[in-house]
XYZ file of C-alpha atoms in Angstrom:
605
model
C -12.390 -6.246 -2.035
C -12.474 -7.268 1.522
C -9.266 -8.911 2.401
C -6.962 -9.862 5.153
C -5.468 -6.670 6.519
C -1.777 -6.156 6.310
C -0.227 -6.973 9.644
C 2.957 -5.269 10.642
C 5.828 -7.596 9.944
C 7.766 -8.980 12.887
C 9.954 -5.911 13.172
C 6.931 -3.663 12.869
C 4.763 -5.010 15.627
C 5.408 -2.133 17.988
C 3.505 0.677 16.294
C 2.101 2.363 19.375
C -1.512 3.196 18.616
C -1.726 5.754 21.405
C 1.258 7.704 20.145
C -0.176 7.383 16.668
C -3.531 8.908 17.469
C -1.766 11.927 18.902
C 0.057 12.330 15.589
C -3.174 12.181 13.657
C -4.489 15.333 15.274
C -1.785 17.225 13.436
C -2.982 16.011 10.052
C -5.097 18.946 9.026
C -2.497 21.440 10.196
C 0.204 19.572 8.316
C -1.675 19.387 4.998
C 0.575 20.721 2.239
C -0.356 24.268 1.374
C -2.591 24.479 -1.650
C -2.750 20.714 -2.158
C -6.489 20.956 -2.444
C -6.360 23.853 -4.873
C -4.237 22.315 -7.618
C -5.572 22.638 -11.139
C -4.009 21.004 -14.179
C -3.429 22.593 -17.532
C -3.581 26.308 -18.231
C -6.323 28.806 -17.564
C -8.051 30.733 -20.350
C -6.879 34.218 -21.125
C -8.699 37.336 -19.919
C -11.913 38.491 -21.522
C -15.484 37.241 -21.606
C -15.971 33.964 -19.748
C -18.563 31.564 -21.139
C -21.386 30.684 -18.745
C -20.468 26.998 -18.590
C -17.105 25.274 -18.265
C -16.447 21.587 -18.858
C -14.484 20.164 -15.950
C -12.726 16.856 -16.627
C -12.855 14.476 -13.672
C -10.348 11.616 -14.025
C -10.696 8.885 -11.417
C -9.464 5.433 -10.403
C -9.638 3.204 -7.318
C -8.131 0.184 -5.549
C -4.572 0.600 -6.826
C -3.222 -1.464 -3.875
C 0.359 -0.433 -4.540
C 0.474 -2.151 -7.943
C 3.244 -0.026 -9.440
C 4.318 -2.724 -11.900
C 1.732 -4.296 -14.238
C -0.157 -7.022 -12.334
C 0.968 -10.502 -13.438
C -1.217 -13.176 -14.999
C -4.983 -13.031 -15.312
C -5.194 -10.492 -12.443
C -3.651 -8.021 -14.917
C -6.339 -8.435 -17.578
C -9.442 -6.384 -18.343
C -12.467 -7.992 -20.063
C -13.810 -6.197 -23.145
C -16.959 -7.270 -24.992
C -16.410 -7.149 -28.769
C -19.052 -6.026 -31.327
C -19.746 -9.700 -32.146
C -20.464 -10.479 -28.469
C -17.242 -12.340 -27.740
C -15.149 -11.258 -24.754
C -11.474 -10.382 -25.138
C -8.879 -10.188 -22.336
C -6.676 -7.085 -22.584
C -3.456 -6.849 -20.500
C -3.637 -3.586 -18.551
C -2.255 -1.618 -15.632
C 1.071 -0.453 -14.224
C 1.780 3.137 -13.153
C 4.136 3.745 -16.099
C 1.092 3.328 -18.358
C -1.426 4.893 -15.961
C 0.683 8.062 -15.871
C 0.794 8.188 -19.677
C -2.962 7.547 -19.931
C -3.827 10.310 -17.457
C -1.401 12.826 -18.982
C -2.713 12.112 -22.485
C -6.326 12.445 -21.291
C -5.612 15.837 -19.682
C -4.320 17.389 -22.914
C -6.683 20.070 -24.173
C -8.614 20.087 -20.886
C -7.623 23.214 -18.941
C -10.024 22.272 -16.122
C -8.952 18.778 -15.077
C -9.072 17.233 -11.604
C -7.908 13.725 -10.650
C -9.551 11.854 -7.766
C -9.419 8.345 -6.316
C -11.825 6.071 -4.476
C -9.545 4.602 -1.788
C -7.306 1.551 -1.237
C -4.399 3.259 -2.937
C -2.124 1.333 -0.573
C -2.284 -1.872 1.456
C -2.184 -5.512 0.327
C 0.547 -4.271 -1.977
C 3.147 -6.277 -3.913
C 6.623 -6.465 -2.372
C 7.965 -3.490 -4.363
C 5.660 -1.187 -2.386
C 4.690 -3.303 0.643
C 8.271 -3.883 1.770
C 8.657 -0.119 2.169
C 5.318 0.540 3.899
C 3.898 1.868 0.608
C 6.148 4.926 0.410
C 6.840 4.110 -3.289
C 3.112 4.225 -4.074
C 2.558 7.589 -2.369
C 5.545 8.929 -4.307
C 4.052 7.578 -7.562
C 0.626 9.109 -6.809
C 2.314 12.475 -6.225
C 3.918 12.070 -9.654
C 0.539 11.176 -11.199
C -0.783 14.549 -9.954
C -3.541 12.985 -7.883
C -5.596 15.830 -6.390
C -7.585 13.964 -3.736
C -8.550 10.485 -2.555
C -10.917 8.932 -0.045
C -9.476 6.465 2.441
C -10.340 2.819 1.891
C -10.321 0.004 4.422
C -6.726 -0.894 3.485
C -5.501 2.573 4.409
C -6.099 1.382 8.001
C -4.139 -1.887 7.710
C -1.238 -0.521 9.734
C -3.289 1.791 11.955
C -4.028 5.487 12.293
C -0.432 6.471 13.096
C 0.874 4.962 9.866
C -1.936 6.588 7.855
C -0.928 9.930 9.393
C 2.663 9.300 8.308
C 1.613 8.511 4.735
C -0.208 11.859 4.664
C 2.351 14.014 6.466
C 5.658 12.329 5.679
C 8.520 11.343 7.962
C 10.511 8.140 8.164
C 9.060 4.895 9.520
C 9.114 4.779 13.352
C 10.760 1.331 13.431
C 12.587 0.929 10.134
C 13.659 4.537 9.651
C 14.473 6.045 6.255
C 14.965 3.675 3.330
C 17.251 5.867 1.228
C 20.335 7.569 2.632
C 19.836 11.297 3.061
C 16.203 11.126 1.881
C 13.236 11.755 4.135
C 9.812 10.524 3.023
C 7.755 13.624 2.103
C 4.242 12.153 2.400
C 1.252 12.680 0.131
C 0.884 16.080 -1.534
C -2.856 15.369 -1.950
C -5.393 15.155 0.895
C -6.683 11.828 2.142
C -10.353 12.340 3.082
C -12.115 10.350 5.820
C -15.385 12.132 6.558
C -16.998 9.154 8.321
C -14.035 8.213 10.547
C -13.821 9.872 13.959
C -11.631 9.429 17.028
C -13.457 7.617 19.830
C -12.013 9.839 22.562
C -12.837 13.231 21.050
C -15.489 12.506 18.394
C -13.453 14.663 16.010
C -12.742 13.596 12.401
C -9.530 11.617 11.962
C -8.673 13.400 8.702
C -10.184 16.160 6.607
C -13.805 15.300 5.719
C -13.748 17.274 2.478
C -11.650 19.517 0.280
C -12.516 22.126 -2.365
C -10.729 22.101 -5.729
C -10.564 25.598 -7.250
C -9.526 26.981 -10.600
C -10.341 30.374 -12.103
C -13.459 30.751 -9.953
C -14.641 27.173 -10.599
C -15.136 25.338 -7.286
C -15.831 21.631 -6.794
C -16.143 20.068 -3.360
C -14.988 16.495 -2.712
C -16.266 14.489 0.265
C -14.465 11.200 1.004
C -15.761 8.199 2.993
C -14.817 4.566 3.472
C -17.350 1.809 3.981
C -19.012 1.825 7.411
C -18.101 -1.875 7.754
C -14.328 -1.194 7.650
C -13.800 -2.593 11.207
C -15.215 -5.951 10.029
C -12.516 -6.327 7.381
C -9.447 -4.866 9.111
C -7.607 -6.275 12.139
C -8.568 -4.766 15.496
C -5.175 -3.017 15.798
C -5.734 -1.192 12.517
C -8.946 0.517 13.687
C -8.109 0.898 17.388
C -9.567 4.088 18.855
C -11.654 4.869 15.750
C -15.377 4.947 14.950
C -16.829 4.450 11.476
C -20.140 6.102 10.614
C -22.956 5.668 8.090
C -21.842 6.680 4.590
C -25.115 8.343 3.523
C -25.650 10.364 6.719
C -22.031 11.554 6.664
C -22.028 12.622 3.011
C -25.377 14.399 3.406
C -24.096 16.268 6.484
C -20.971 17.574 4.726
C -22.849 18.292 1.487
C -25.069 20.664 3.527
C -21.949 22.282 5.010
C -20.356 22.769 1.582
C -23.639 24.144 0.229
C -23.764 26.703 3.069
C -20.225 27.752 2.143
C -21.329 28.408 -1.429
C -19.860 25.225 -2.926
C -22.735 23.880 -5.042
C -20.772 21.363 -7.183
C -19.999 18.275 -5.110
C -18.467 14.862 -5.862
C -18.547 12.027 -3.312
C -15.593 9.616 -3.193
C -16.912 6.409 -1.623
C -14.884 3.306 -0.848
C -17.828 0.983 -1.316
C -19.193 -0.441 -4.523
C -21.396 -2.783 -6.466
C -21.374 -5.655 -8.906
C -22.419 -5.129 -12.526
C -24.180 -7.992 -14.308
C -21.187 -8.321 -16.645
C -17.478 -8.187 -15.816
C -16.707 -6.425 -19.124
C -15.591 -2.844 -18.514
C -17.624 -1.623 -21.506
C -20.898 -3.197 -20.326
C -23.869 -0.798 -20.355
C -25.374 -1.178 -16.877
C -28.130 1.292 -17.800
C -29.626 -1.183 -20.246
C -32.576 -1.325 -20.299
C -33.225 1.129 -17.392
C -31.031 3.388 -15.236
C -28.747 1.276 -13.061
C -30.629 -1.957 -13.885
C -27.457 -3.900 -14.419
C -25.811 -3.212 -11.070
C -26.411 -4.643 -7.589
C -24.703 -4.425 -4.215
C -24.353 -1.894 -1.380
C -23.622 1.120 -3.605
C -27.145 1.072 -5.096
C -28.907 1.867 -1.803
C -26.153 4.306 -0.830
C -26.526 6.170 -4.135
C -30.310 6.295 -3.732
C -29.931 7.858 -0.275
C -27.335 10.554 -0.969
C -28.704 14.095 -1.241
C -29.258 15.508 -4.749
C -26.726 18.234 -3.775
C -24.044 15.655 -4.720
C -23.491 15.578 -8.492
C -21.486 12.379 -9.053
C -20.181 9.369 -7.104
C -16.731 7.857 -7.590
C -16.762 4.426 -5.928
C -14.507 1.399 -5.343
C -13.881 -1.572 -3.043
C -15.481 -4.297 -5.186
C -12.747 -4.074 -7.870
C -15.455 -3.960 -10.551
C -15.750 -1.720 -13.604
C -18.953 0.246 -14.174
C -20.347 3.554 -15.380
C -24.000 3.652 -14.326
C -26.673 6.148 -13.511
C -28.643 5.484 -10.330
C -31.551 7.789 -9.448
C -30.976 10.196 -6.545
C -33.710 10.726 -3.873
C -35.493 13.200 -6.172
C -35.613 10.592 -8.959
C -33.019 12.284 -11.190
C -30.284 10.082 -12.704
C -26.800 10.539 -11.213
C -23.478 9.088 -12.385
C -21.911 6.277 -10.306
C -18.523 5.007 -11.502
C -15.788 2.514 -10.601
C -12.578 1.728 -12.495
C -11.810 -1.916 -11.660
C -8.536 -2.167 -9.683
C -4.718 -2.151 -9.815
C -4.642 0.845 -12.207
C -6.047 -1.204 -15.112
C -8.715 1.402 -15.978
C -9.386 5.072 -15.425
C -12.737 6.864 -15.644
C -13.099 10.107 -17.622
C -16.175 12.086 -16.555
C -17.227 15.452 -17.990
C -18.866 17.743 -15.413
C -20.422 20.849 -16.992
C -20.069 23.666 -14.446
C -22.513 26.596 -14.609
C -20.710 29.758 -13.442
C -23.990 31.490 -12.559
C -25.510 28.741 -10.376
C -22.044 27.363 -9.367
C -23.574 23.923 -9.872
C -23.052 21.005 -12.260
C -25.561 20.713 -15.100
C -26.460 17.136 -14.320
C -28.215 16.365 -17.574
C -24.958 16.865 -19.474
C -22.717 14.648 -17.292
C -20.924 12.127 -19.481
C -18.635 9.336 -18.325
C -16.683 6.365 -19.694
C -14.058 3.886 -18.525
C -10.834 3.578 -20.524
C -8.284 0.754 -20.506
C -4.764 1.573 -19.325
C -3.200 -0.409 -22.178
C 0.380 -1.601 -22.151
C 1.014 -0.799 -25.826
C 1.471 2.929 -25.136
C 4.690 4.686 -24.174
C 5.841 4.296 -20.578
C 6.165 7.428 -18.439
C 9.931 7.670 -17.903
C 9.631 9.265 -14.452
C 7.592 6.253 -13.261
C 10.108 3.827 -14.811
C 12.880 5.573 -12.870
C 10.846 5.403 -9.647
C 10.190 1.657 -10.099
C 13.853 0.950 -10.943
C 15.049 2.887 -7.872
C 12.832 0.962 -5.442
C 13.436 -2.369 -7.225
C 17.167 -1.980 -6.574
C 16.455 -1.605 -2.849
C 14.064 -4.580 -2.850
C 16.129 -6.905 -5.075
C 18.201 -8.720 -2.414
C 14.977 -9.928 -0.753
C 12.610 -10.060 -3.732
C 14.637 -12.249 -6.077
C 15.277 -15.221 -3.742
C 13.714 -18.409 -5.212
C 11.146 -20.131 -2.971
C 9.966 -22.966 -5.221
C 8.952 -24.076 -8.712
C 5.589 -24.450 -10.474
C 4.737 -26.308 -13.692
C 1.977 -23.905 -14.843
C -0.008 -20.857 -13.688
C -1.781 -21.485 -10.376
C -4.681 -19.061 -10.346
C -5.834 -17.275 -7.211
C -6.928 -13.656 -7.628
C -7.620 -14.224 -11.301
C -9.949 -17.184 -10.686
C -13.677 -16.472 -10.471
C -14.522 -19.998 -9.255
C -15.611 -20.518 -5.629
C -12.710 -22.942 -5.119
C -9.445 -21.575 -6.470
C -6.356 -23.690 -7.229
C -4.093 -21.277 -5.338
C -6.593 -21.189 -2.451
C -6.129 -24.955 -2.108
C -2.333 -24.597 -2.098
C -2.462 -21.901 0.598
C -4.904 -23.840 2.811
C -2.824 -27.006 2.426
C 0.328 -25.073 3.339
C -1.358 -23.795 6.494
C -2.622 -27.244 7.473
C 0.745 -28.911 6.857
C 2.664 -26.289 8.827
C 0.299 -26.359 11.809
C -0.686 -30.065 11.941
C 2.236 -31.240 14.149
C 1.132 -31.509 17.799
C 3.726 -28.961 18.934
C 2.599 -26.514 16.227
C -1.104 -26.588 17.121
C -2.377 -29.995 16.007
C -4.514 -28.535 13.185
C -6.961 -30.897 11.451
C -8.338 -28.443 8.903
C -7.383 -24.957 7.614
C -9.476 -22.091 6.222
C -8.243 -19.215 4.040
C -10.340 -16.129 3.228
C -10.573 -15.563 -0.546
C -9.979 -11.801 -0.347
C -6.570 -12.437 1.198
C -5.275 -14.091 -1.987
C -3.942 -11.022 -3.777
C -2.489 -12.445 -7.025
C -1.928 -15.547 -9.140
C 1.278 -17.601 -9.143
C 2.449 -17.089 -12.710
C 4.706 -19.538 -14.570
C 6.278 -16.916 -16.847
C 9.343 -15.254 -15.346
C 8.779 -11.771 -13.906
C 12.502 -10.963 -14.015
C 15.695 -12.888 -14.667
C 14.817 -15.846 -12.413
C 13.579 -18.083 -15.245
C 10.134 -19.499 -16.073
C 8.468 -21.543 -13.338
C 10.547 -20.105 -10.487
C 8.522 -18.610 -7.625
C 10.526 -15.777 -6.035
C 10.032 -14.323 -2.571
C 8.622 -11.196 -4.223
C 6.010 -13.241 -6.099
C 5.046 -15.224 -2.996
C 4.788 -11.962 -1.035
C 2.493 -10.501 -3.709
C 0.126 -13.461 -3.201
C 0.238 -13.232 0.644
C 1.276 -9.632 1.448
C -0.273 -9.255 4.897
C 2.176 -11.348 6.901
C -0.696 -12.324 9.187
C 0.157 -14.589 12.091
C -1.552 -17.970 11.975
C -3.837 -19.179 14.769
C -4.966 -22.706 15.663
C -8.146 -22.827 17.766
C -10.734 -25.251 19.129
C -14.112 -25.116 17.378
C -17.017 -27.532 17.775
C -18.414 -29.323 14.750
C -21.539 -27.176 15.119
C -19.425 -23.984 14.967
C -17.614 -25.321 11.888
C -20.908 -25.910 10.095
C -22.143 -22.452 11.102
C -18.925 -20.863 9.792
C -19.382 -22.549 6.413
C -22.997 -21.334 6.327
C -21.813 -17.778 7.078
C -20.039 -17.834 3.692
C -23.424 -17.435 1.997
C -25.697 -15.890 4.642
C -25.947 -12.801 6.845
C -23.624 -10.052 5.641
C -22.205 -12.404 3.000
C -25.545 -13.455 1.484
C -25.593 -10.901 -1.336
C -21.921 -11.402 -2.180
C -20.727 -14.811 -0.907
C -17.223 -15.167 0.491
C -16.248 -18.799 -0.128
C -13.468 -19.934 2.213
C -10.627 -21.891 0.674
C -10.362 -25.217 2.499
C -7.525 -27.665 3.103
C -7.498 -31.187 1.662
C -9.805 -33.610 3.432
C -12.696 -31.168 3.881
C -15.475 -31.657 1.323
C -19.054 -30.403 0.941
C -21.681 -29.352 -1.598
C -22.507 -25.724 -2.348
C -25.971 -25.462 -3.922
C -26.259 -21.986 -5.449
C -29.840 -22.649 -6.575
C -30.892 -22.296 -2.913
C -30.825 -19.149 -0.776
C -29.015 -18.086 2.404
C -27.439 -20.669 4.725
C -29.231 -23.511 2.872
C -26.751 -23.057 0.033
C -24.252 -25.009 2.139
C -25.748 -28.518 2.199
C -25.097 -29.407 5.852
C -25.426 -33.188 5.394
C -22.586 -33.224 2.838
C -19.888 -31.635 5.044
C -17.185 -34.243 5.720
C -13.642 -34.259 7.046
C -11.478 -37.086 5.694
C -14.649 -38.890 4.581
C -16.422 -38.704 7.950
C -19.458 -36.519 8.632
C -18.746 -33.528 10.899
C -19.813 -34.356 14.458
C -21.582 -31.269 15.916
C -20.486 -32.162 19.470
C -16.850 -32.962 18.719
C -14.018 -30.424 19.082
C -11.807 -29.817 16.037
C -8.464 -28.001 15.833
C -8.798 -25.380 13.091
C -6.011 -23.286 11.507
C -6.668 -19.830 10.050
C -5.014 -16.428 9.904
C -5.518 -14.000 12.782
C -7.947 -11.920 10.714
C -10.389 -14.821 10.328
C -9.737 -15.921 13.923
C -10.987 -12.475 14.959
C -14.297 -13.078 13.163
C -13.298 -10.974 10.130
C -15.226 -10.953 6.832
C -18.498 -11.813 8.595
C -17.290 -15.153 10.027
C -18.460 -14.624 13.604
C -18.367 -18.395 14.263
C -14.624 -18.510 13.546
C -14.145 -15.771 16.154
C -15.562 -18.083 18.849
C -12.486 -20.329 18.905
C -10.831 -21.228 22.229
C -7.487 -22.698 23.315
C -5.633 -20.527 20.792
C -2.075 -21.227 19.720
C -0.261 -18.579 17.636
C 1.919 -20.035 14.895
C 4.187 -18.771 12.134
C 3.035 -16.180 9.588
C 0.912 -17.150 6.586
C 3.738 -16.116 4.234
C 6.340 -18.236 6.071
C 4.067 -21.310 5.856
C 3.373 -20.656 2.166
C 7.089 -20.400 1.362
C 7.910 -23.495 3.461
C 5.280 -25.479 1.536
C 6.681 -24.356 -1.843
C 10.181 -25.400 -0.730
C 8.989 -28.788 0.552
C 6.829 -29.698 -2.456
C 8.756 -28.505 -5.481
C 12.132 -28.733 -7.159
C 13.354 -27.552 -10.545
C 13.041 -31.159 -11.771
C 9.665 -31.793 -10.084
C 7.742 -28.482 -9.985
C 4.438 -28.078 -8.141
C 1.445 -28.608 -10.463
C -1.874 -26.747 -10.072
C -3.985 -28.869 -7.693
C -7.382 -30.278 -8.595
C -10.359 -28.228 -7.401
C -12.581 -31.034 -6.140
C -13.218 -30.130 -2.500
C -16.346 -28.044 -3.010
C -19.017 -29.529 -5.300
C -20.901 -26.581 -6.801
C -24.506 -26.850 -8.042
C -25.543 -23.821 -10.123
C-alpha cells in the first residue's frame, strides 16, 4: 500500500545519492553466480522425459520486513466459512512462512519461489533498525529465487538498494555484528521499468531466467509507474519510472527471441477484490468480475507471451483470471501482505513448445498458519537480531488501556490515526515549534496497531519503543506550512478525486477538524465542502492556516498536490519522536491512554 517512505534516521541522512548511483552500475556484474538458475528439489533420473512437466510457482508479496508474526488485527487473515460467516485466522511470521514453503515444495522437483516486491521498507524495528539486513538474510534462508522491486525498495535510495543486492556494510553505521560482513541478497532484484536518468540504462536486471533440467522460465519484474508519487524525492533521485505494460511487453519480446517462451511477470501493483476473504472466488460469475483497480487494465494490456502475473502493492489476497489481449484467461495472483499467505501456482511446461499450457494453470492462496512447527533456522535468526535490538526496542514509551487500531482498521477514520494526528498537532502547536492549528496524517503511513497484549516481557498495556517504531517506522521529519483555506478544502477533496478517486486515501485529522464524507456521491463531491470546520468555525477560503504534516505529504505525496503548495515551512521533530512524546505525556501505568472516539469524520454510505 502506498505509504510514507522510510526516511533515513538522523544518523543516516548523508547517503550520497551521486555516489550511490555509481555503485548501482555494478549491480549486474555483482549478481551472485547462478542465483537466477537455482532449482529446488531433485531432478528426475535419466531416461525418457515426459512431454510436459509441472512447475510449482510459490509466491508472496509485501513482506515489509515482518519477520515476527504481525501483532493484533494486522496479523489476521479473513476466511469465509461454508456457512457464509467470516473467521479471522492469525497468520504470518517467517518462522511459519519458511515451514509452509518447505512443506509445499516436498514432492515437487520443479519448484521456483518468486515475490512481488516490498520485501523491505516500512519494517518493524527488528528489521528496520538494521536497514533491513535481517530480512534479506531471512529471504536467502527461505530460498527466494527472484523478486521484483516495490516502491519501498526505494525508501532509502538507489545506493541502499544496491547494497541490499550486493552486500557490504552500511556506509554510515558500518557492520552490525563483529567480524560479520553483510552478504546481500543471493536472489536477483528485478526492476525492468526503472532506468537511470543520466544514461537511460536499467537500474537493475530487467529479467532473469530460471532453469532446471532444460526447463526455462523467464521472470520480468516491474514496480508501479507511480512510485515517485509515493516515495520521498531523495529515494528516487536520478531515476525514471516507465509504463508497466510497455516495459513488460518489450522484455517479453526479448525473452521470446532468446527462445524463452514461458514467462511470468512480477508486478508491484495490484487490485481490490470485492471481498477481503482470501478464499473469495473473484471469477464468480465471470473471469475477473470480482476484482477492480489498476492491475485489471495492466493485465488486459500485457502481451499473451506472458503466462501468469504475480502482483502486490494493495496488500489484498486474490487468485483471479483476467483475459489477456487475445481474450484468453490468464492467472493474476496476490498473497495479502506480511507473509500471512503464499500462493501455489501450477505451471504445466511443454518441453516441445517450451511454453506453458495455459489452460491447465491452477492456483490457490494458502494461509501461513501459526499452529505449524516453526523453522528453527528462522527462530535463531530472529533471536540473534532481537538481542542486538533489545536495548532500544524494550524501552517503555507509554501505556494503553485497550487495542488502538490503525493498520487493522478498515474505517476511514482510525483510532490510531487520531492519536498520531493529535500527537503531531500537540508537538507542533507552540509558536516556536511552528504554530500548527491542524495536523494531517496519511493512512498508508500507519503500519500497525497498538496492541494491549504484551509482545515480550514488558507486561500488558505497555507500549515499547519497538512497538511505537512498528507503527511509525519511517522517521519522517515533520513540517509546518502555510496553506490557505481554499488549499485545505482542495486537499481534503483530493482524498477522493483524481488519482485517489478509485481507491480513496482518507487523511487522519487532528482534533478540532470535522467534516462529512458522503460516499454515495462521486469524486470531489464526496467531501461535503460546507461541512468542513476547524474548532466549530467554517474554513475561510481566504485565510491562512498553519498545517502540520510529515515531509512526505508536504511534498505532495499520495496524490495530495494541494499539500505540496505550502509556504513558510518550518521543519520540526520526527513523527516518531512526537508520537512517543505524546504517549509519555498522556499515559501512566495508573491512567493508561484509552482508544479515542472516532467522531471527526461523519461518513454517509
